[in-house]
Short mmCIF file of C-alpha atoms in Angstrom, two decimals:
data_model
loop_
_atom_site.label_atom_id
_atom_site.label_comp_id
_atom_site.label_asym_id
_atom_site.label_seq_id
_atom_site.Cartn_x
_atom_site.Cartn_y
_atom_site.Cartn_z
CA UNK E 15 161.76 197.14 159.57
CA UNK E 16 164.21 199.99 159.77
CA UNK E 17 164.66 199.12 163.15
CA UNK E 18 165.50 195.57 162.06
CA UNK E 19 167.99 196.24 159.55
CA UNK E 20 169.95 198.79 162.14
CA UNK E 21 170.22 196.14 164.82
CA UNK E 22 171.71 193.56 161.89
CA UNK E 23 174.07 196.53 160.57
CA UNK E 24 175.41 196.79 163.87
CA UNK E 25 175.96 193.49 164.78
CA UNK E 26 177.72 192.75 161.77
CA UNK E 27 179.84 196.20 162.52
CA UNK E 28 180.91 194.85 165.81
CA UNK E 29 181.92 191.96 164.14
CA UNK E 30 184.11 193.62 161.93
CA UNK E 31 185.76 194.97 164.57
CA UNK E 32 186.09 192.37 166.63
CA UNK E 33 187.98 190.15 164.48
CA UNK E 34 190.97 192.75 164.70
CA UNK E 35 191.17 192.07 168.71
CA UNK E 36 194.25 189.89 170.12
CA UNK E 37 196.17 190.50 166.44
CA UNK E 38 199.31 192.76 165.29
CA UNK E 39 199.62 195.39 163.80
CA UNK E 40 200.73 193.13 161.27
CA UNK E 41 198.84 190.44 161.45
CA UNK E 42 195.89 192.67 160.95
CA UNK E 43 197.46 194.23 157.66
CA UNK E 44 199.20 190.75 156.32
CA UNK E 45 197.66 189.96 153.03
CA UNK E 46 196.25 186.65 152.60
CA UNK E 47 194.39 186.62 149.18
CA UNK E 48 195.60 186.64 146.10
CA UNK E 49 194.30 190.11 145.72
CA UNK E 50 196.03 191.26 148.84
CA UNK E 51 192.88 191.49 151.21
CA UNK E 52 193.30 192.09 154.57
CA UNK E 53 191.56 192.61 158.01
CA UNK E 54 192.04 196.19 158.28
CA UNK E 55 191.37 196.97 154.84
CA UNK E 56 188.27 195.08 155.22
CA UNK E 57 187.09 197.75 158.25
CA UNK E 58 188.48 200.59 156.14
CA UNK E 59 186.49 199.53 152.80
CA UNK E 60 183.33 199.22 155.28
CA UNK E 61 184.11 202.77 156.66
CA UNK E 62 183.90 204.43 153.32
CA UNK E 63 180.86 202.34 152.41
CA UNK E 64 178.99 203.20 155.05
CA UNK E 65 179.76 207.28 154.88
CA UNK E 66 178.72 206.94 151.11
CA UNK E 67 175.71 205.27 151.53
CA UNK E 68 175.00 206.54 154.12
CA UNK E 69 176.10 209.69 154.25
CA UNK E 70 176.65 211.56 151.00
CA UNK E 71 173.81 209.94 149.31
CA UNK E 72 171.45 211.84 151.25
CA UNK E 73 173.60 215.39 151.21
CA UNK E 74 175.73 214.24 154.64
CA UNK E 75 179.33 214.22 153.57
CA UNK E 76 181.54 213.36 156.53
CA UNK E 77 182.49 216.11 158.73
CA UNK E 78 186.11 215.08 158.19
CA UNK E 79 187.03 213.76 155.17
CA UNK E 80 189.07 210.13 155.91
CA UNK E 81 192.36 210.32 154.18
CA UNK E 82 192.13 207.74 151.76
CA UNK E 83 189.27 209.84 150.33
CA UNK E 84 189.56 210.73 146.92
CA UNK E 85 187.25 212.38 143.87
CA UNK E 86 186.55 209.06 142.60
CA UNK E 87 185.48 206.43 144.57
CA UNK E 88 187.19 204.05 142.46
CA UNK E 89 190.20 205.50 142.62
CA UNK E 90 190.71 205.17 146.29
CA UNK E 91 192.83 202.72 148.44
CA UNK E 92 190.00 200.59 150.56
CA UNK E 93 191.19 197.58 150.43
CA UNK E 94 194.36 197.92 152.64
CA UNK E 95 196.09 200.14 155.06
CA UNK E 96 198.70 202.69 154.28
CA UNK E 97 201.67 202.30 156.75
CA UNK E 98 201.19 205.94 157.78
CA UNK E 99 197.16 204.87 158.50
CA UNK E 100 197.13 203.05 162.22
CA UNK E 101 195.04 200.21 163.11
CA UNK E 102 193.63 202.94 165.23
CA UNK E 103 192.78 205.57 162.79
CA UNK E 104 191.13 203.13 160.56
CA UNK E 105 188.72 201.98 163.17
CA UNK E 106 187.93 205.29 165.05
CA UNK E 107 186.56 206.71 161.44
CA UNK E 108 184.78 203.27 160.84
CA UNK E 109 182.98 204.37 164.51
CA UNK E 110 182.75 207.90 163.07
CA UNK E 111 181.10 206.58 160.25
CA UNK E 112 178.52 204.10 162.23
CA UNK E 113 177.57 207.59 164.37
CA UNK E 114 177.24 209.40 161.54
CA UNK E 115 174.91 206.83 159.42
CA UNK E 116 172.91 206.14 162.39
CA UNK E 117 172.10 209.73 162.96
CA UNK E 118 171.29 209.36 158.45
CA UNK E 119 169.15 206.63 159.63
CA UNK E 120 167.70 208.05 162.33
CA UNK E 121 166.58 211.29 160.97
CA UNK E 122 165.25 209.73 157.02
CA UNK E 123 162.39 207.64 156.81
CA UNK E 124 162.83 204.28 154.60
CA UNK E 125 161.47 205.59 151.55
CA UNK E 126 163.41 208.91 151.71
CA UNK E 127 165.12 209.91 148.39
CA UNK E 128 168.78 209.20 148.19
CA UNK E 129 171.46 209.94 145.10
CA UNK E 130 174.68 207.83 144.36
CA UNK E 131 176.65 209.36 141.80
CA UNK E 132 179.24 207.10 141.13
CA UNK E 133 176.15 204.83 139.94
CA UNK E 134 175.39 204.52 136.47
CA UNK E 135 173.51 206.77 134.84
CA UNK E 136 169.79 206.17 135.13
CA UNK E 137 170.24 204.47 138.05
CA UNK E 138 171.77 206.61 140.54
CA UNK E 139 168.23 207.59 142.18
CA UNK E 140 167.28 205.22 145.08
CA UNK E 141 165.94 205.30 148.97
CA UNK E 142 167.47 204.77 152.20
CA UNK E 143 165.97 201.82 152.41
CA UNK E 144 167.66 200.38 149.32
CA UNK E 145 170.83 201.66 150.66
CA UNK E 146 170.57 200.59 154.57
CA UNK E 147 169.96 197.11 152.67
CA UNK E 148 172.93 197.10 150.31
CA UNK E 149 175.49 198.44 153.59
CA UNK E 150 173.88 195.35 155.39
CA UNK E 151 175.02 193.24 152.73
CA UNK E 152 178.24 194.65 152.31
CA UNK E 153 178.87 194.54 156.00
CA UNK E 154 177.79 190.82 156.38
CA UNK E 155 180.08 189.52 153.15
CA UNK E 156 182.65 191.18 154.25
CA UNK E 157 182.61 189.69 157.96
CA UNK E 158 182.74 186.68 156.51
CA UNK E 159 186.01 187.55 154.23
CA UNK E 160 186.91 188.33 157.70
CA UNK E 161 185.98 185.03 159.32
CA UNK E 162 187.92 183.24 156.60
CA UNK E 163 191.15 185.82 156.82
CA UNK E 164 190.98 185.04 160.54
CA UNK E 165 191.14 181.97 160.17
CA UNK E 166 194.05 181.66 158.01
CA UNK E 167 196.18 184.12 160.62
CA UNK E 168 194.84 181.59 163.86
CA UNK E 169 195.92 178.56 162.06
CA UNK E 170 194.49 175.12 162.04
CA UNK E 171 192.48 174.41 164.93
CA UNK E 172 191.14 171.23 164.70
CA UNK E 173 193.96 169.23 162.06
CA UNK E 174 191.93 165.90 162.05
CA UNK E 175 188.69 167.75 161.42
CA UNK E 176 190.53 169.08 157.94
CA UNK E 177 191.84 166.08 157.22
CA UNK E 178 188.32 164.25 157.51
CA UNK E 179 187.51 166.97 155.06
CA UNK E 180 190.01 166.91 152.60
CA UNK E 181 189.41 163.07 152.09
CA UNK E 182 185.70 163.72 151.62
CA UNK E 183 186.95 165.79 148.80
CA UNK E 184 189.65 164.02 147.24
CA UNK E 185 186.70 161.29 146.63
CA UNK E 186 185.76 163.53 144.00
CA UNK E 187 189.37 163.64 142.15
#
Protein backbone atom coordinates (compact mmCIF):
# COMPACT_ATOMS: atom_id res chain seq x y z
CA UNK A 1 0.00 0.00 0.00
CA UNK A 2 2.64 2.49 0.98
CA UNK A 3 4.36 1.55 -1.94
CA UNK A 4 1.24 2.35 -3.96
CA UNK A 5 0.51 5.65 -2.74
CA UNK A 6 4.45 6.77 -3.32
CA UNK A 7 4.38 5.72 -6.95
CA UNK A 8 0.85 7.91 -7.35
CA UNK A 9 2.54 10.90 -5.27
CA UNK A 10 5.19 10.92 -7.67
CA UNK A 11 3.53 10.74 -10.70
CA UNK A 12 1.31 13.41 -9.88
CA UNK A 13 4.70 15.45 -8.72
CA UNK A 14 6.13 15.05 -12.13
CA UNK A 15 3.12 16.30 -13.38
CA UNK A 16 3.25 19.32 -11.57
CA UNK A 17 6.29 19.99 -12.90
CA UNK A 18 5.86 19.25 -16.12
CA UNK A 19 3.18 21.56 -16.91
CA UNK A 20 5.76 24.51 -16.29
CA UNK A 21 7.99 23.11 -19.40
CA UNK A 22 7.95 25.18 -22.85
CA UNK A 23 6.29 28.40 -20.72
CA UNK A 24 7.74 31.97 -19.51
CA UNK A 25 8.69 33.09 -16.85
CA UNK A 26 5.58 34.82 -17.16
CA UNK A 27 3.41 32.73 -18.47
CA UNK A 28 4.13 30.43 -15.62
CA UNK A 29 3.34 33.28 -12.97
CA UNK A 30 0.27 35.01 -15.09
CA UNK A 31 -2.78 34.74 -12.99
CA UNK A 32 -5.72 33.25 -14.51
CA UNK A 33 -8.38 32.81 -11.69
CA UNK A 34 -10.20 35.08 -10.11
CA UNK A 35 -8.20 34.40 -7.05
CA UNK A 36 -4.96 34.95 -8.85
CA UNK A 37 -3.80 31.18 -9.14
CA UNK A 38 -1.05 30.38 -11.03
CA UNK A 39 1.30 27.54 -12.29
CA UNK A 40 4.15 28.26 -10.17
CA UNK A 41 2.29 29.03 -7.20
CA UNK A 42 0.59 25.83 -7.68
CA UNK A 43 4.32 23.89 -7.40
CA UNK A 44 5.22 26.26 -4.56
CA UNK A 45 1.85 25.57 -2.46
CA UNK A 46 2.68 21.70 -3.19
CA UNK A 47 6.31 22.28 -1.90
CA UNK A 48 5.23 23.52 1.45
CA UNK A 49 2.55 20.84 1.64
CA UNK A 50 4.58 18.21 1.17
CA UNK A 51 7.55 19.43 3.81
CA UNK A 52 4.59 19.85 6.36
CA UNK A 53 3.10 16.74 5.97
CA UNK A 54 5.62 15.25 5.42
CA UNK A 55 8.17 16.55 7.13
CA UNK A 56 7.45 18.48 10.30
CA UNK A 57 4.62 16.32 11.25
CA UNK A 58 6.84 13.63 12.11
CA UNK A 59 9.77 16.01 13.84
CA UNK A 60 11.64 16.56 10.12
CA UNK A 61 11.58 20.27 9.57
CA UNK A 62 13.36 21.10 6.32
CA UNK A 63 16.98 21.45 6.47
CA UNK A 64 16.57 24.87 4.87
CA UNK A 65 13.77 26.71 5.59
CA UNK A 66 12.04 27.92 1.93
CA UNK A 67 11.64 31.62 2.05
CA UNK A 68 8.12 32.04 1.91
CA UNK A 69 8.14 30.17 5.25
CA UNK A 70 6.55 31.81 7.96
CA UNK A 71 5.26 31.00 11.83
CA UNK A 72 1.89 30.48 10.61
CA UNK A 73 1.12 28.47 7.90
CA UNK A 74 -1.69 30.58 7.04
CA UNK A 75 0.03 33.44 6.91
CA UNK A 76 2.34 32.50 4.15
CA UNK A 77 2.42 33.39 0.37
CA UNK A 78 1.77 29.76 -1.50
CA UNK A 79 -0.26 30.57 -3.89
CA UNK A 80 2.06 32.70 -6.16
CA UNK A 81 5.60 33.62 -6.77
CA UNK A 82 7.41 36.60 -5.41
CA UNK A 83 9.33 38.37 -8.28
CA UNK A 84 12.55 37.93 -6.29
CA UNK A 85 11.50 33.84 -6.11
CA UNK A 86 12.68 32.21 -9.74
CA UNK A 87 10.84 29.65 -11.54
CA UNK A 88 13.95 27.85 -10.54
CA UNK A 89 14.06 28.27 -6.88
CA UNK A 90 10.50 27.32 -6.57
CA UNK A 91 10.96 24.01 -8.21
CA UNK A 92 14.45 22.93 -6.87
CA UNK A 93 12.80 23.17 -3.11
CA UNK A 94 9.58 21.39 -4.48
CA UNK A 95 12.49 18.47 -5.47
CA UNK A 96 14.03 19.18 -2.05
CA UNK A 97 10.88 18.57 -0.57
CA UNK A 98 9.94 15.19 -2.66
CA UNK A 99 13.71 13.89 -1.32
CA UNK A 100 13.05 14.84 1.85
CA UNK A 101 9.35 13.21 2.25
CA UNK A 102 10.46 10.19 0.55
CA UNK A 103 13.28 9.61 2.93
CA UNK A 104 9.84 10.51 5.84
CA UNK A 105 8.26 7.81 3.94
CA UNK A 106 10.82 5.61 3.68
CA UNK A 107 12.03 5.44 7.16
CA UNK A 108 8.01 5.53 9.08
CA UNK A 109 5.83 2.75 8.76
CA UNK A 110 2.02 3.62 7.72
CA UNK A 111 0.66 3.65 11.04
CA UNK A 112 3.52 5.73 12.55
CA UNK A 113 2.35 8.66 14.80
CA UNK A 114 2.39 12.03 13.18
CA UNK A 115 1.36 15.74 14.76
CA UNK A 116 -0.04 18.76 12.69
CA UNK A 117 -0.28 21.69 14.70
CA UNK A 118 -1.87 24.08 12.70
CA UNK A 119 -4.88 21.44 12.96
CA UNK A 120 -7.57 22.01 15.25
CA UNK A 121 -7.39 21.13 18.47
CA UNK A 122 -8.33 17.53 19.14
CA UNK A 123 -7.52 16.67 15.95
CA UNK A 124 -4.02 17.38 15.30
CA UNK A 125 -2.89 13.61 16.13
CA UNK A 126 -2.84 11.39 12.96
CA UNK A 127 -0.43 8.70 10.98
CA UNK A 128 1.64 8.85 8.02
CA UNK A 129 -0.62 7.06 6.37
CA UNK A 130 -3.41 9.63 6.79
CA UNK A 131 -0.99 12.18 5.72
CA UNK A 132 0.80 10.36 2.57
CA UNK A 133 -3.10 10.13 1.61
CA UNK A 134 -4.12 13.75 2.10
CA UNK A 135 -0.48 15.02 0.04
CA UNK A 136 -1.80 12.54 -2.69
CA UNK A 137 -4.88 14.35 -2.81
CA UNK A 138 -3.54 17.63 -2.68
CA UNK A 139 -1.04 16.82 -5.34
CA UNK A 140 -3.66 15.28 -7.76
CA UNK A 141 -6.33 18.46 -7.37
CA UNK A 142 -3.92 20.59 -7.81
CA UNK A 143 -2.51 19.00 -11.20
CA UNK A 144 -5.63 19.34 -12.38
CA UNK A 145 -5.91 23.30 -11.43
CA UNK A 146 -2.86 22.92 -13.44
CA UNK A 147 -4.33 21.10 -16.42
CA UNK A 148 -7.06 23.71 -16.57
CA UNK A 149 -4.45 26.88 -16.04
CA UNK A 150 -2.56 25.24 -18.91
CA UNK A 151 -4.99 25.20 -20.83
CA UNK A 152 -6.11 28.65 -20.65
CA UNK A 153 -2.20 29.91 -21.37
CA UNK A 154 -2.10 27.19 -24.73
CA UNK A 155 -5.28 28.53 -26.02
CA UNK A 156 -8.04 26.85 -27.88
CA UNK A 157 -7.00 23.84 -29.53
CA UNK A 158 -9.69 22.34 -31.11
CA UNK A 159 -12.36 25.71 -31.75
CA UNK A 160 -15.15 23.50 -33.33
CA UNK A 161 -14.85 20.95 -30.55
CA UNK A 162 -15.87 24.09 -28.04
CA UNK A 163 -18.26 25.24 -30.08
CA UNK A 164 -20.05 21.69 -30.31
CA UNK A 165 -19.88 22.16 -26.60
CA UNK A 166 -21.10 25.38 -25.91
CA UNK A 167 -24.32 24.60 -28.02
CA UNK A 168 -24.86 21.43 -26.00
CA UNK A 169 -25.02 23.86 -23.20
CA UNK A 170 -26.83 26.74 -24.34
CA UNK A 171 -29.76 23.96 -24.81
CA UNK A 172 -30.08 24.32 -21.26
CA UNK A 173 -30.55 28.35 -21.23
Amino acid sequence: MKLELLRVLQAGRSLMVEKLDGLSEYERRRPLTPTGTNLLGLVKHLAGLEYGYLGEAFGRPPVERPSWFKDDPYDEIDMWATPDESSEYITGVYRQAWAHSDATIAQLDLDSPGHVAHWSEGGQDTTLGVLLIRMVAETTQHAGHADIIRELIDGEQDPARRTTVQQAADAFR
